[in-house]
Structure formats: C-alpha cells, structure tokens
Amino acid sequence: MTENTPQYDAIIVGSGFGGLYALHHLRDKMQLNVRAFDGAGGVGGTWWYNRYPGARVDAPSSPFYAYTFSQELVDEWEWTETQTSQASVLAYLEHFAERFDLNKDIQFETWVTDARYDEAAQRWTIETSTGESASAQFLVCAVGALFVANRPEYPGIDDFAGECYHTGRWPHEKVSFEGKRVGVIGTGSSGIQAIPEIAKEAEHVTVFQRTPQYSLPARNRPLTEEELTRYREDWDDLRMSMCKRGGWPFKTTRRRAADHTPEERRALYEQLWEKGGIHLIIDSFVGVVVDKDLNDEVSEFVRGKMREIVRDPDTADKLMPDYYIGTKRMILDNGYFETYNRDNVSLVDLRADPIVEFTPTSVRTQHGEHAIDILVLATGFDAVSGSMLNLNPKGRAGLSLKQKWDNRFDNYLGSTIAGFPNLFMIHGPGAPGVFFTMPLGGERTAAWIADCIGHVRDKALGAVEATEEAEADWDREINSIADRTLYPETNSWYMGANIPGKPRQFLGHLRGSQYFDRLIEVAEADYEGFVFEPIREEGTSG
Ligand code: N01
C-alpha cells in the first residue's frame, strides 16, 4: 500500500445478487464510500458465468427469485415465465445495476488476488490482477456460493483435443453442437438442464452418470398478466411471507402421512407431480426429508414415474436413484427423462463402467470407448467454502483462511470469522444459502452487515470480530438442525462430499427464516458473540 492507494469505507468482492445489493445499500442508504471488484466483464455473478443451454433457476422462481425491497422495481420488471431463464435473470441484474447507477462503482475484469488485514490500521488492503491496490475499513465478500468450478481429474483429460466446456464457465459465444458427438459428465441441476437442449441439436450425446438423480418436472410456463398484476398488488404481504416461510411465499404443509391411507397418499403424490416444481417435497406431508419411511415412499413414487417415462428398461434401471429424495439439491427438469427415449442419447453408468482415461478423441471406460467431439463438464462446484478459500484473505497475524479452514469451516452466523475483523461474507458456510431464496437472503444479509458496520461507525469503534466461542456455539447450532434430518446421510455438495479431500461438514442453515430472526436477535443483544475494538491510535499494534 502506498500513499496513493485509494481509500474506501468498504470494498465489496463480487457483483452477483449479493454484491450488487450490498453496494446499493452501503453506498445509497448509508452514504459510504464503496468500491466493488469483479473478475467478470459485467454484473451477474452466477448468472454471468452459467450460460449453458437450458440454464434456468432451479426453484419456484418468477417473480420471487428477485430483489424484494423495492416496489418500483417489482412493478417495472416484466417476468415472462414461471421458471426464469439465465438470460432473463442476467437482464434483470443488468437493469438493476443501471437503475441504481451501480456500474460506476464496480471495477470489472479485475480479480482480487490478495486481501490482508492490517491490525494497526484496522483496515483491509487488497491487491488486484490489474496491479492495483485499495484499502478499506470493511471487506464484504460476496464471492458466490457456487463459483469455483469442480473439474474432474481423469488420466489424459487434458489431452482431449476436442472442445471442452464447464457448465459453470460457459462461453459467451453460442456453442454449436450440430453434427457433433457430445460427452456430458455430470447429472446434477446443470447437466439435467443442459442435456435435453444439447440432445436436440447434437448428432449423439453420451451421458456419463456417477450418481443417479431424482428430478421433478419443472412445468415451466408463461406467467400470465393477471398473475403478475396480483403479485405486484400483494407484494408487501408476499415479501413478508417470504421472510417468514423459508424464502418462498408458499405455505408448507402441516398434513401428516399417518392420517392418510396409502391410496390417499398416492393420489396426492400424483396431483403434486402434475403440479410440478418442488411441491411434491414441500406440500405432500410433513417431514419428507426427516422421516425415512415417508421418504422411501416418495422416493419410490418418483422412481415409478421415471420408469413410466423411460422406455428402455435397461436405461431406466441405470437411472434409478437410491439416496433419500430431497437430500441432494432437488432438480427441476424440462423433459430430462424423456430425452433418453431419443435415438441419439445413450447413458453410461460410471458406477458399473468407470472412466479409465481420455484420449484426444474419446473417453475410455472399463467396458468401452466413446468417441466424442465435444466434452461438457457439468461436474459442479467446490461449493460455499470454495470461493472464500479461493480469495484466501489473511487476517490477524497474517493467518490465511486456508490455514484457519484447514479441516473445518469455522465461522459465526455464516457471515463473520474469528481472526478476520471487519470482514463479512454473504452466503458463507452455515448461512441458509440455497435453502432460502438466494436474492432475498443476500438482501437481508447485506442489510444486517450494513447495520453492523453502522454500529461500528456510530460508536466510533475501529473493528468488529466474532469470538471463537461464538463460532463453536454456532457450529453446534446449525449441525443440531441438520442432524435432525436425513441430509447428513447423503453424499452431496451440501456435505462437501463432491470434492475429494474436502472436510465433511454440512454447509447450510436449514431454517432460513429462523436464521434471519437470529441475526436480528444477535444485533439486539448488543452484537452477542462479537468483540469490538476501539479505534487504535495510529501506529499502535499488538
Ligand atoms: O453440480 P452438482 P451442478 N466424475 O454438484 C458429477 C445450483 N444450480 O452444477 O452426484 C463423474 O449438483 C456429480 O456426481 P455425484 C444448484 O444449487 C443452480 O449440476 O457427485 N461425475 C453430479 O452428477 C445445484 O445443486 C441453478 O456422484 C462427477 C454432477 O457431476 C448446484 O448449482 C442451475 C465427477 C455435479 O452435480 C450445482 O449444480 C443449475 C467426476 N469426477 C445449478 N465429479 C440455478 O438455478 C462430479 N460429478 C441458479
């Protein structure tokens, strides 16, 4: 840092949903001097990168997968489909950035390559890929829960000579699959959204599946003008319901499976399957991801639906999932299982026929060789902790986050870290993240961070920092919630199980509404679990 290093009140890393809202709130509502940095060429975060064919919000979306705080914004944005496409979400975020004049305070195509806390100055200094540095009292990390691409390390994969794309880093130019033999590795949300679209164009698609997945029909459809008008008129109430009900304005059911006969239950599953979306999980009976017997019944119902759709019984057998439904991210598809009825799609079950190596023109499995021209890696992300570790800030005494998180992602409230004063995360490990609506979650977290920053400034303090005791209590709190469910029994990215060597730890808070109440309680209890440091005299340290 030199005399000329630009000084800010706050630096924000990332300009996806969370980072953009944080910039608006800190700059416009709190009148702080803020600068945001993003390695991408524009706003959008996840929605900037994930441009693969078929990319859509994998949750009940329009108009709820959006900012909620501004009635004007709700009134002026025209959502067109029930399951929003990537292009629409990105256009919305670009509109948001323009409307609130945010772009002028974001430096694009600039990666933050280093971030260090200066204990004497009580400030963060960052270095960037463009050779600049900047300093701020507060560092807000809005680096995305699903950002660091997971690339499988198969022998010879780098020698593959055809085109190769990761769904999470899709090029901006259109990829043409026409007349091409395409191999897709991975059948999570991204693969299941992309495969039907690729199959419409390609000469042949070979899907390499490691874990068979459940998927529910998205039943995407145009949003009617009446629906949109009603949502706009009721927005305040809807927003309040979203805050109270896990991020979505829908009531989850109170119906108990034991009060219904098997025939009644089956009829309800049929009805909810037809309705589409995640209703089968949240609207059937209480406790689908808690009660093993109920889960078995719902799982078997969905497997039955898959068998009805897929005509070839051998392919259907390979597609049968055997984990507890709902304990991996629930996938919503638009014709995924139907795709296996096409002549140009084949499925390789990697559990029975694992990949041995890549050649420049093919994938060799134990029992065969599959010639391909294009390889699509739909292999997911080093989720939640990965993007913070990628940033790897250095806190007190130069301790790096990689050192601190060597075998557990200790933090407080999914937002702060002991040893890293004045640093905040949006959607960090243990925050509700994808278990709540991400935009609303980002909005509420950023508002809470802004209040905490306001507290430090109003009281003329120098630094705020979580205590290690608060971290330990927090860890117990979120795990005690997860341990009451079936989630920990499944190998999923929620548990860090998709990344070889990653510590096994549940990465989310399952009760989003309770979590945001908790944030408020902590603030009202004088920021319980935090210590505040007075402003240091210049030059003192220790
Ligand atoms: O990634 P995933 P994704 N060899 O981790 C397989 C969100 N999302 O990009 O299950 C072979 O779910 C892996 O197999 P397994 C959403 O929250 C949001 O699809 O680990 N296969 C799995 O099949 C979602 O959950 C939207 O055994 C390998 C697949 O690759 C999250 O992003 C849209 C492998 C990865 O599935 C991630 O979804 C789309 C290997 N070495 C996605 N490594 C929105 O709405 C991994 N796999 C914003």
Coordinates of C-alpha atoms and ligand atoms in Angstrom, one line a residue:
M1 CA 0.0 0.0 0.0
T2 CA 1.3 3.4 -0.9
E3 CA 0.2 7.0 -0.1
N4 CA -1.8 6.9 -3.3
T5 CA -3.7 3.7 -2.5
P6 CA -7.4 4.6 -2.9
Q7 CA -9.1 4.5 0.5
Y8 CA -12.7 3.4 0.9
D9 CA -15.1 2.7 3.7
A10 CA -15.9 -0.7 2.3
I11 CA -14.7 -2.9 -0.5
I12 CA -17.0 -5.5 -2.0
V13 CA -15.8 -8.5 -3.8
G14 CA -18.3 -9.8 -6.4
S15 CA -21.2 -8.3 -8.2
G16 CA -23.8 -11.0 -8.3
F17 CA -27.1 -10.7 -6.4
G18 CA -25.5 -10.3 -3.0
G19 CA -22.7 -7.9 -4.0
L20 CA -24.9 -5.6 -6.1
Y21 CA -27.4 -5.3 -3.3
A22 CA -24.6 -4.7 -0.7
L23 CA -23.2 -1.9 -3.0
H24 CA -26.6 -0.2 -3.3
H25 CA -27.3 -0.5 0.4
L26 CA -23.9 0.6 1.7
R27 CA -23.5 3.4 -0.8
D28 CA -27.0 4.8 -1.2
K29 CA -28.7 4.1 2.1
M30 CA -25.6 4.6 4.3
Q31 CA -23.7 7.1 2.2
L32 CA -20.5 5.1 2.5
N33 CA -17.6 5.4 0.1
V34 CA -17.7 1.9 -1.5
R35 CA -15.8 0.2 -4.4
A36 CA -16.7 -3.2 -5.8
F37 CA -14.4 -5.5 -7.8
D38 CA -15.4 -8.4 -10.1
G39 CA -13.2 -10.6 -12.3
A40 CA -16.1 -10.9 -14.8
G41 CA -16.8 -8.5 -17.5
G42 CA -20.2 -7.5 -16.2
V43 CA -22.6 -7.9 -13.3
G44 CA -24.4 -11.1 -12.6
G45 CA -22.1 -13.5 -10.7
T46 CA -23.5 -17.0 -11.2
W47 CA -25.7 -15.7 -13.9
W48 CA -22.8 -14.2 -15.8
Y49 CA -21.0 -17.5 -15.9
N50 CA -23.7 -20.2 -16.1
R51 CA -24.8 -19.6 -19.7
Y52 CA -25.1 -23.3 -20.7
P53 CA -28.1 -24.3 -22.8
G54 CA -31.2 -24.8 -20.7
A55 CA -29.8 -22.8 -17.7
R56 CA -32.7 -21.7 -15.5
V57 CA -33.4 -21.0 -11.9
D58 CA -33.8 -24.4 -10.2
A59 CA -36.5 -23.3 -7.8
P60 CA -40.0 -21.8 -8.0
S61 CA -38.9 -18.5 -9.4
S62 CA -40.6 -15.6 -11.1
P63 CA -41.2 -13.2 -9.6
F64 CA -39.8 -14.4 -6.3
Y65 CA -36.2 -15.1 -7.4
A66 CA -35.5 -11.4 -7.4
Y67 CA -34.9 -8.4 -5.1
T68 CA -37.8 -7.7 -2.9
F69 CA -37.1 -4.4 -1.3
S70 CA -38.3 -2.0 -4.0
Q71 CA -42.0 -1.9 -5.0
E72 CA -40.9 0.2 -8.1
L73 CA -38.5 -2.5 -9.2
V74 CA -41.2 -5.1 -8.8
D75 CA -43.7 -3.0 -10.8
E76 CA -41.4 -2.2 -13.6
W77 CA -39.8 -5.6 -14.3
E78 CA -41.7 -7.9 -16.7
W79 CA -41.1 -11.6 -15.7
T80 CA -42.3 -13.8 -18.5
E81 CA -42.1 -17.4 -17.4
T82 CA -42.6 -19.3 -14.1
Q83 CA -39.1 -20.8 -14.2
T84 CA -36.8 -17.9 -15.1
S85 CA -34.1 -18.5 -17.7
Q86 CA -30.5 -17.5 -17.2
A87 CA -30.8 -14.7 -19.9
S88 CA -33.8 -13.2 -18.1
V89 CA -32.1 -13.2 -14.7
L90 CA -29.0 -11.7 -16.1
A91 CA -31.0 -9.0 -18.0
Y92 CA -32.8 -8.2 -14.7
L93 CA -29.5 -7.8 -12.8
E94 CA -28.1 -5.6 -15.6
H95 CA -31.3 -3.5 -15.3
F96 CA -30.9 -3.3 -11.5
A97 CA -27.3 -2.1 -11.8
E98 CA -28.3 0.6 -14.3
R99 CA -31.4 1.7 -12.5
F100 CA -29.4 2.2 -9.3
D101 CA -26.4 3.5 -11.1
L102 CA -24.1 0.9 -9.7
N103 CA -21.7 0.2 -12.6
K104 CA -19.7 3.4 -12.0
D105 CA -18.5 1.9 -8.7
I106 CA -17.7 -1.5 -9.9
Q107 CA -14.4 -2.4 -11.4
F108 CA -14.9 -5.3 -13.8
E109 CA -12.3 -7.7 -15.2
T110 CA -10.4 -7.2 -12.0
W111 CA -9.7 -10.1 -9.7
V112 CA -8.9 -9.5 -6.1
T113 CA -5.7 -11.5 -5.9
D114 CA -4.8 -10.7 -2.2
A115 CA -6.6 -9.3 0.8
R116 CA -4.8 -8.6 4.0
Y117 CA -5.9 -7.2 7.3
D118 CA -3.6 -4.5 8.9
E119 CA -4.1 -4.8 12.6
A120 CA -2.6 -1.4 13.4
A121 CA -4.6 0.4 10.8
Q122 CA -7.7 -1.8 11.4
R123 CA -8.2 -1.9 7.6
W124 CA -8.1 -4.3 4.7
T125 CA -5.8 -3.8 1.8
I126 CA -6.4 -5.6 -1.4
E127 CA -4.3 -6.3 -4.5
T128 CA -5.8 -6.9 -7.9
S129 CA -5.0 -8.7 -11.1
T130 CA -4.6 -5.3 -12.8
G131 CA -1.7 -4.5 -10.4
E132 CA -3.7 -2.0 -8.3
S133 CA -4.3 -1.9 -4.6
A134 CA -7.0 -0.4 -2.5
S135 CA -7.8 -0.1 1.2
A136 CA -11.0 -0.1 3.2
Q137 CA -12.1 -0.5 6.8
F138 CA -14.6 -3.2 5.8
L139 CA -14.3 -6.1 3.4
V140 CA -17.5 -7.6 2.1
C141 CA -17.1 -10.9 0.4
A142 CA -19.9 -11.6 -2.0
V143 CA -17.9 -14.2 -3.9
G144 CA -20.7 -16.6 -4.6
A145 CA -21.7 -20.0 -3.1
L146 CA -21.3 -21.8 -6.4
F147 CA -18.4 -20.3 -8.2
V148 CA -15.2 -22.4 -8.1
A149 CA -15.7 -25.0 -10.9
N150 CA -15.0 -28.6 -10.0
R151 CA -13.0 -30.2 -12.8
P152 CA -12.6 -34.0 -12.6
E153 CA -9.0 -35.2 -12.8
Y154 CA -9.2 -38.2 -15.1
P155 CA -6.0 -39.5 -16.7
G156 CA -5.5 -37.9 -20.1
I157 CA -8.3 -35.4 -19.7
D158 CA -6.0 -32.5 -20.6
D159 CA -5.0 -34.3 -23.8
F160 CA -8.6 -34.4 -25.1
A161 CA -8.3 -32.4 -28.3
G162 CA -11.9 -31.5 -28.9
E163 CA -13.8 -28.6 -27.5
C164 CA -14.3 -28.7 -23.7
Y165 CA -16.7 -26.6 -21.6
H166 CA -17.6 -26.5 -18.0
T167 CA -21.3 -25.5 -17.4
G168 CA -20.2 -23.0 -14.8
R169 CA -17.8 -21.2 -17.2
W170 CA -19.8 -21.3 -20.4
P171 CA -18.5 -19.2 -23.3
H172 CA -20.4 -16.1 -24.3
E173 CA -20.5 -17.2 -28.0
K174 CA -23.0 -19.8 -29.0
V175 CA -21.6 -23.3 -28.9
S176 CA -22.8 -25.3 -31.9
F177 CA -23.5 -29.0 -31.3
E178 CA -24.8 -29.6 -34.8
G179 CA -23.4 -32.8 -36.2
K180 CA -21.2 -33.3 -33.1
R181 CA -20.8 -36.2 -30.8
V182 CA -21.0 -34.8 -27.3
G183 CA -20.0 -36.4 -24.0
V184 CA -21.6 -34.9 -20.8
I185 CA -20.1 -35.8 -17.4
G186 CA -22.4 -35.0 -14.5
T187 CA -26.1 -35.2 -13.9
G188 CA -26.8 -32.5 -11.2
S189 CA -29.0 -29.5 -11.9
S190 CA -26.7 -28.2 -14.6
G191 CA -26.4 -31.4 -16.5
I192 CA -30.1 -32.2 -16.3
Q193 CA -31.0 -28.8 -17.6
A194 CA -28.4 -28.9 -20.4
I195 CA -28.7 -32.5 -21.7
P196 CA -32.2 -32.2 -23.3
E197 CA -31.2 -29.0 -25.0
I198 CA -27.9 -30.4 -26.3
A199 CA -29.6 -33.6 -27.5
K200 CA -32.0 -31.5 -29.7
E201 CA -29.0 -30.4 -31.7
A202 CA -26.2 -32.9 -31.5
E203 CA -25.6 -35.9 -33.6
H204 CA -25.2 -38.0 -30.4
V205 CA -25.0 -37.4 -26.7
T206 CA -23.3 -39.8 -24.3
V207 CA -24.2 -39.0 -20.7
F208 CA -21.6 -40.2 -18.1
Q209 CA -23.5 -40.6 -14.9
R210 CA -21.9 -41.2 -11.5
T211 CA -24.9 -40.9 -9.1
P212 CA -28.4 -41.4 -10.5
Q213 CA -30.6 -38.4 -9.5
Y214 CA -34.2 -37.7 -8.8
S215 CA -35.7 -34.8 -10.8
L216 CA -39.2 -33.4 -10.7
P217 CA -40.9 -31.8 -13.7
A218 CA -40.5 -28.0 -13.6
R219 CA -43.6 -27.5 -15.7
N220 CA -42.3 -24.1 -16.8
R221 CA -45.0 -22.0 -18.5
P222 CA -45.6 -18.4 -19.4
L223 CA -46.5 -16.1 -16.5
T224 CA -49.9 -14.5 -17.1
E225 CA -50.5 -10.8 -16.9
E226 CA -53.1 -11.4 -14.2
E227 CA -50.6 -13.4 -12.0
L228 CA -48.0 -10.6 -12.4
T229 CA -50.6 -7.9 -11.5
R230 CA -51.7 -9.9 -8.5
Y231 CA -48.1 -10.4 -7.3
R232 CA -47.4 -6.7 -7.7
E233 CA -50.5 -5.7 -5.8
D234 CA -49.8 -8.1 -3.0
W235 CA -46.1 -7.5 -2.9
D236 CA -45.8 -6.3 0.7
D237 CA -47.7 -9.3 2.0
L238 CA -45.8 -11.7 -0.3
R239 CA -42.5 -10.3 0.9
M240 CA -43.5 -10.8 4.5
S241 CA -44.5 -14.4 3.8
M242 CA -41.2 -15.0 2.0
C243 CA -39.3 -13.8 5.1
K244 CA -41.4 -16.0 7.4
R245 CA -41.6 -19.1 5.2
G246 CA -38.1 -20.1 4.2
G247 CA -37.8 -17.6 1.4
W248 CA -40.8 -18.5 -0.7
P249 CA -44.3 -17.2 -0.2
F250 CA -45.8 -20.7 -0.1
K251 CA -47.2 -22.3 3.0
T252 CA -45.5 -25.7 3.6
T253 CA -48.0 -28.4 4.5
R254 CA -49.0 -29.5 8.0
R255 CA -50.5 -32.7 6.7
R256 CA -49.4 -35.9 8.4
A257 CA -48.8 -39.0 6.3
A258 CA -50.1 -41.3 9.1
D259 CA -53.5 -39.6 8.9
H260 CA -54.0 -40.8 5.3
T261 CA -54.4 -44.2 3.6
P262 CA -51.8 -45.4 1.1
E263 CA -54.3 -44.7 -1.7
E264 CA -54.9 -41.2 -0.5
R265 CA -51.2 -40.6 -0.3
R266 CA -50.6 -41.9 -3.8
A267 CA -53.4 -39.7 -5.2
L268 CA -51.8 -36.7 -3.6
Y269 CA -48.3 -37.5 -4.9
E270 CA -49.9 -37.8 -8.4
Q271 CA -51.6 -34.4 -8.0
L272 CA -48.3 -32.8 -6.9
W273 CA -46.3 -34.4 -9.6
E274 CA -48.7 -32.9 -12.1
K275 CA -48.4 -29.6 -10.4
G276 CA -44.6 -29.8 -10.9
G277 CA -41.8 -27.9 -9.1
I278 CA -40.8 -28.9 -5.6
H279 CA -44.4 -29.2 -4.4
L280 CA -44.1 -33.0 -4.0
I281 CA -41.4 -32.4 -1.4
I282 CA -42.9 -29.4 0.5
D283 CA -46.6 -29.9 0.0
S284 CA -47.2 -33.6 0.4
F285 CA -46.6 -34.4 4.0
V286 CA -44.6 -33.0 6.9
G287 CA -41.1 -34.4 7.2
V288 CA -40.2 -35.8 3.8
V289 CA -36.5 -35.1 4.5
V290 CA -36.8 -36.2 8.1
D291 CA -38.8 -39.4 8.2
K292 CA -37.2 -42.4 6.5
D293 CA -40.4 -44.3 5.8
L294 CA -42.1 -41.3 4.3
N295 CA -39.0 -40.5 2.3
D296 CA -38.8 -44.1 1.0
E297 CA -42.4 -43.9 -0.2
V298 CA -42.0 -40.5 -2.0
S299 CA -38.6 -41.7 -3.5
E300 CA -40.3 -44.9 -4.8
F301 CA -43.2 -42.8 -6.3
V302 CA -40.7 -40.7 -8.2
R303 CA -38.7 -43.8 -9.4
G304 CA -42.0 -45.2 -10.6
K305 CA -42.6 -42.0 -12.7
M306 CA -39.1 -42.3 -14.1
R307 CA -39.8 -45.9 -15.1
E308 CA -43.1 -44.8 -16.8
I309 CA -41.3 -42.2 -18.8
V310 CA -38.1 -44.0 -19.9
R311 CA -39.0 -46.7 -22.5
D312 CA -35.8 -48.8 -22.4
P313 CA -35.8 -50.8 -19.2
D314 CA -32.0 -51.1 -19.0
T315 CA -31.6 -47.4 -19.3
A316 CA -34.4 -46.9 -16.7
D317 CA -32.5 -49.2 -14.3
K318 CA -29.3 -47.2 -14.6
L319 CA -31.3 -44.0 -13.9
M320 CA -32.8 -45.2 -10.6
P321 CA -31.5 -43.2 -7.7
D322 CA -31.0 -44.8 -4.3
Y323 CA -30.5 -41.9 -1.9
Y324 CA -33.1 -40.1 0.2
I325 CA -35.0 -37.9 -2.1
G326 CA -34.6 -34.2 -1.3
T327 CA -31.2 -34.7 0.4
K328 CA -29.3 -33.5 -2.6
R329 CA -30.4 -30.3 -4.2
M330 CA -33.8 -31.1 -5.7
I331 CA -33.6 -30.8 -9.5
L332 CA -36.4 -29.5 -11.7
D333 CA -36.3 -30.5 -15.3
N334 CA -37.9 -29.8 -18.6
G335 CA -38.0 -33.2 -20.3
Y336 CA -34.8 -34.8 -18.9
F337 CA -36.0 -38.4 -18.6
E338 CA -37.9 -38.2 -21.9
T339 CA -34.5 -37.4 -23.5
Y340 CA -33.4 -41.0 -23.0
N341 CA -36.2 -42.1 -25.5
R342 CA -34.3 -40.3 -28.3
D343 CA -32.1 -42.4 -30.6
N344 CA -29.2 -40.0 -30.3
V345 CA -28.8 -40.3 -26.5
S346 CA -27.0 -43.0 -24.5
L347 CA -26.2 -43.4 -20.9
V348 CA -23.1 -44.8 -19.3
D349 CA -23.4 -45.8 -15.7
L350 CA -20.0 -44.9 -14.2
R351 CA -20.6 -47.0 -11.1
A352 CA -20.6 -50.1 -13.2
D353 CA -18.4 -48.9 -16.0
P354 CA -16.0 -46.2 -14.7
I355 CA -13.9 -43.9 -16.8
V356 CA -10.4 -45.2 -17.2
E357 CA -8.9 -42.4 -19.3
F358 CA -9.3 -39.8 -22.0
T359 CA -7.7 -40.0 -25.4
P360 CA -7.5 -37.0 -27.8
T361 CA -10.8 -38.2 -29.4
S362 CA -12.6 -40.3 -26.9
V363 CA -13.5 -41.3 -23.4
R364 CA -12.4 -44.9 -22.4
T365 CA -14.4 -46.6 -19.8
Q366 CA -13.7 -50.0 -18.3
H367 CA -16.0 -51.7 -20.8
G368 CA -15.9 -49.5 -23.9
E369 CA -14.6 -46.5 -25.8
H370 CA -16.9 -43.5 -26.6
A371 CA -15.7 -41.2 -29.4
I372 CA -16.6 -37.6 -28.8
D373 CA -16.0 -34.2 -30.4
I374 CA -17.2 -32.0 -27.5
L375 CA -16.8 -32.6 -23.8
V376 CA -19.3 -30.9 -21.4
L377 CA -18.3 -31.0 -17.8
A378 CA -21.4 -30.5 -15.7
T379 CA -19.4 -31.5 -12.6
G380 CA -20.5 -28.7 -10.3
F381 CA -18.6 -26.6 -7.8
D382 CA -16.4 -26.5 -4.8
A383 CA -19.5 -25.1 -3.1
V384 CA -19.8 -22.4 -0.5
S385 CA -16.4 -22.6 1.2
G386 CA -14.5 -22.9 -2.2
S387 CA -14.9 -19.3 -3.3
M388 CA -13.8 -17.8 0.1
L389 CA -10.8 -20.1 0.0
N390 CA -10.1 -19.0 -3.5
L391 CA -10.0 -15.4 -2.2
N392 CA -8.0 -16.6 0.8
P393 CA -7.9 -13.4 2.9
K394 CA -5.2 -13.1 5.5
G395 CA -6.5 -12.0 8.9
R396 CA -4.8 -11.3 12.2
A397 CA -1.1 -12.1 12.4
G398 CA -1.2 -12.9 8.7
L399 CA -3.2 -16.1 9.3
S400 CA -4.7 -17.2 6.0
L401 CA -8.2 -18.5 5.6
K402 CA -6.7 -21.7 4.1
Q403 CA -4.9 -22.2 7.4
K404 CA -7.9 -21.4 9.5
W405 CA -10.2 -23.6 7.4
D406 CA -7.8 -26.4 7.1
N407 CA -10.2 -29.0 8.4
R408 CA -13.4 -27.2 9.4
F409 CA -15.1 -24.0 8.0
D410 CA -15.4 -22.3 11.4
N411 CA -17.3 -19.1 11.3
Y412 CA -20.1 -17.2 13.1
L413 CA -23.6 -16.7 11.6
G414 CA -22.2 -17.8 8.2
S415 CA -21.0 -14.3 7.8
T416 CA -18.0 -13.5 10.1
I417 CA -14.8 -15.2 11.0
A418 CA -12.8 -15.0 14.3
G419 CA -9.3 -13.7 13.5
F420 CA -10.7 -11.8 10.5
P421 CA -12.0 -8.5 11.9
N422 CA -14.2 -6.2 9.8
L423 CA -14.7 -9.0 7.2
F424 CA -18.2 -10.1 6.2
M425 CA -19.4 -12.9 4.0
I426 CA -22.7 -13.1 2.1
H427 CA -23.8 -16.8 1.8
G428 CA -20.8 -18.2 3.7
P429 CA -20.7 -21.7 5.2
G430 CA -23.6 -22.1 7.6
A431 CA -25.7 -19.4 6.1
P432 CA -29.0 -20.5 4.6
G433 CA -27.7 -20.0 1.0
V434 CA -29.6 -22.2 -1.4
F435 CA -32.0 -23.3 1.4
F436 CA -33.6 -19.8 1.2
T437 CA -34.2 -17.7 -1.8
M438 CA -30.7 -16.5 -2.7
P439 CA -31.6 -12.9 -3.7
L440 CA -33.7 -12.3 -0.6
G441 CA -31.2 -14.0 1.5
G442 CA -28.4 -11.8 0.1
E443 CA -30.5 -8.7 0.6
R444 CA -31.2 -9.5 4.2
T445 CA -27.7 -10.5 5.0
A446 CA -26.3 -7.4 3.3
A447 CA -28.7 -5.2 5.3
W448 CA -27.6 -6.9 8.5
I449 CA -23.9 -6.4 7.6
A450 CA -24.7 -2.7 6.9
D451 CA -26.3 -2.3 10.3
C452 CA -23.3 -3.9 12.0
I453 CA -21.0 -1.6 10.1
G454 CA -23.3 1.3 11.1
H455 CA -22.9 0.2 14.7
V456 CA -19.1 0.3 14.5
R457 CA -19.2 3.7 12.9
D458 CA -21.8 5.2 15.1
K459 CA -19.9 4.2 18.2
A460 CA -16.7 5.4 16.7
L461 CA -15.2 1.9 17.0
G462 CA -12.3 0.5 15.0
A463 CA -13.1 -3.1 14.5
V464 CA -15.7 -5.9 15.0
E465 CA -14.8 -9.5 15.2
A466 CA -16.5 -12.8 16.0
T467 CA -15.2 -14.8 19.0
E468 CA -14.1 -18.4 18.8
E469 CA -16.7 -19.3 21.4
A470 CA -19.4 -17.9 19.2
E471 CA -18.1 -19.9 16.3
A472 CA -18.2 -23.1 18.3
D473 CA -21.7 -22.5 19.5
W474 CA -22.8 -21.6 16.0
D475 CA -21.3 -24.8 14.6
R476 CA -23.3 -26.8 17.2
E477 CA -26.5 -24.9 16.4
I478 CA -26.5 -25.4 12.7
N479 CA -25.4 -29.0 13.0
S480 CA -28.1 -29.8 15.5
I481 CA -30.7 -28.7 13.0
A482 CA -29.1 -30.7 10.1
D483 CA -28.7 -33.8 12.3
R484 CA -32.4 -34.0 12.9
T485 CA -32.8 -34.6 9.1
L486 CA -31.7 -37.1 6.5
Y487 CA -29.3 -34.6 4.8
P488 CA -26.1 -35.7 6.5
E489 CA -26.7 -39.3 5.3
T490 CA -26.2 -38.4 1.7
N491 CA -23.0 -37.6 -0.2
S492 CA -23.9 -34.2 -1.7
W493 CA -22.2 -30.9 -2.2
Y494 CA -24.2 -29.7 0.9
M495 CA -21.8 -32.0 2.8
G496 CA -18.7 -31.2 0.8
A497 CA -18.7 -34.8 -0.4
N498 CA -18.4 -33.9 -4.1
I499 CA -14.8 -32.6 -3.7
P500 CA -12.1 -35.2 -3.0
G501 CA -10.5 -34.4 0.4
K502 CA -12.9 -31.7 1.4
P503 CA -13.9 -31.7 5.1
R504 CA -17.3 -33.3 5.6
Q505 CA -19.4 -30.6 7.1
F506 CA -23.0 -29.5 6.5
L507 CA -22.6 -26.2 4.7
G508 CA -26.0 -24.6 5.1
H509 CA -28.6 -23.5 7.6
L510 CA -31.8 -25.4 7.1
R511 CA -34.2 -22.9 8.7
G512 CA -33.7 -19.7 6.8
S513 CA -36.4 -17.7 8.5
Q514 CA -35.2 -18.7 11.9
Y515 CA -31.7 -17.7 10.8
F516 CA -32.7 -14.2 9.9
D517 CA -34.5 -13.8 13.2
R518 CA -31.4 -14.9 14.9
L519 CA -29.3 -12.3 13.1
I520 CA -31.7 -9.6 14.4
E521 CA -31.6 -11.1 18.0
V522 CA -27.8 -11.0 17.9
A523 CA -27.8 -7.4 16.9
E524 CA -30.4 -6.5 19.5
A525 CA -28.3 -8.3 22.2
D526 CA -25.5 -5.8 21.5
Y527 CA -24.0 -8.0 18.9
E528 CA -23.7 -11.0 21.1
G529 CA -20.8 -13.2 20.1
F530 CA -18.7 -10.3 18.8
V531 CA -16.0 -8.2 20.3
F532 CA -15.4 -4.6 19.3
E533 CA -12.1 -2.9 19.3
P534 CA -11.8 0.9 19.9
I535 CA -10.1 2.9 17.2
R536 CA -6.3 2.5 17.6
E537 CA -4.0 5.4 17.9
E538 CA -2.1 5.5 14.6
G539 CA 1.0 3.3 14.7
T540 CA 0.0 1.1 17.7
S541 CA -0.3 -2.6 17.2
G542 CA -0.3 -5.9 19.2
Ligands
N01_1 O1 -23.4 -29.5 -9.8 P1 -23.8 -30.8 -8.9 P2 -24.4 -28.7 -10.8 N1 -16.8 -38.0 -12.3 O2 -22.6 -30.9 -7.9 C1 -21.0 -35.3 -11.1 C2 -27.1 -24.9 -8.5 N2 -27.6 -24.6 -9.8 O3 -23.6 -27.7 -11.5 O4 -23.6 -36.8 -7.7 C3 -18.1 -38.1 -12.7 O5 -25.1 -30.8 -8.4 C4 -21.8 -35.4 -9.8 O6 -21.9 -36.8 -9.5 P3 -22.2 -37.1 -7.9 C5 -27.9 -25.8 -7.7 O7 -28.0 -25.5 -6.4 C6 -28.5 -23.6 -9.8 O8 -25.3 -29.6 -11.5 O9 -21.3 -36.2 -7.1 N3 -19.1 -37.3 -12.3 C7 -23.1 -34.8 -10.3 O10 -23.8 -35.7 -11.0 C8 -27.1 -27.1 -7.9 O11 -27.3 -28.0 -6.9 C9 -29.1 -23.3 -10.9 O12 -21.8 -38.5 -7.8 C10 -18.8 -36.3 -11.5 C11 -22.6 -33.7 -11.2 O13 -21.3 -34.0 -11.6 C12 -25.7 -26.5 -7.9 O14 -25.8 -25.4 -8.6 C13 -29.0 -24.0 -12.0 C14 -17.5 -36.1 -11.1 C15 -22.4 -32.4 -10.4 O15 -23.7 -32.0 -9.9 C16 -24.7 -27.4 -8.5 O16 -25.3 -28.0 -9.7 C17 -28.1 -25.1 -12.1 C18 -16.5 -37.0 -11.5 N4 -15.2 -36.8 -11.1 C19 -27.4 -25.3 -10.9 N5 -17.5 -35.0 -10.2 C20 -29.8 -22.1 -10.6 O17 -31.0 -22.0 -10.6 C21 -18.8 -34.6 -10.2 N6 -19.5 -35.4 -10.9 C22 -29.1 -20.9 -10.1

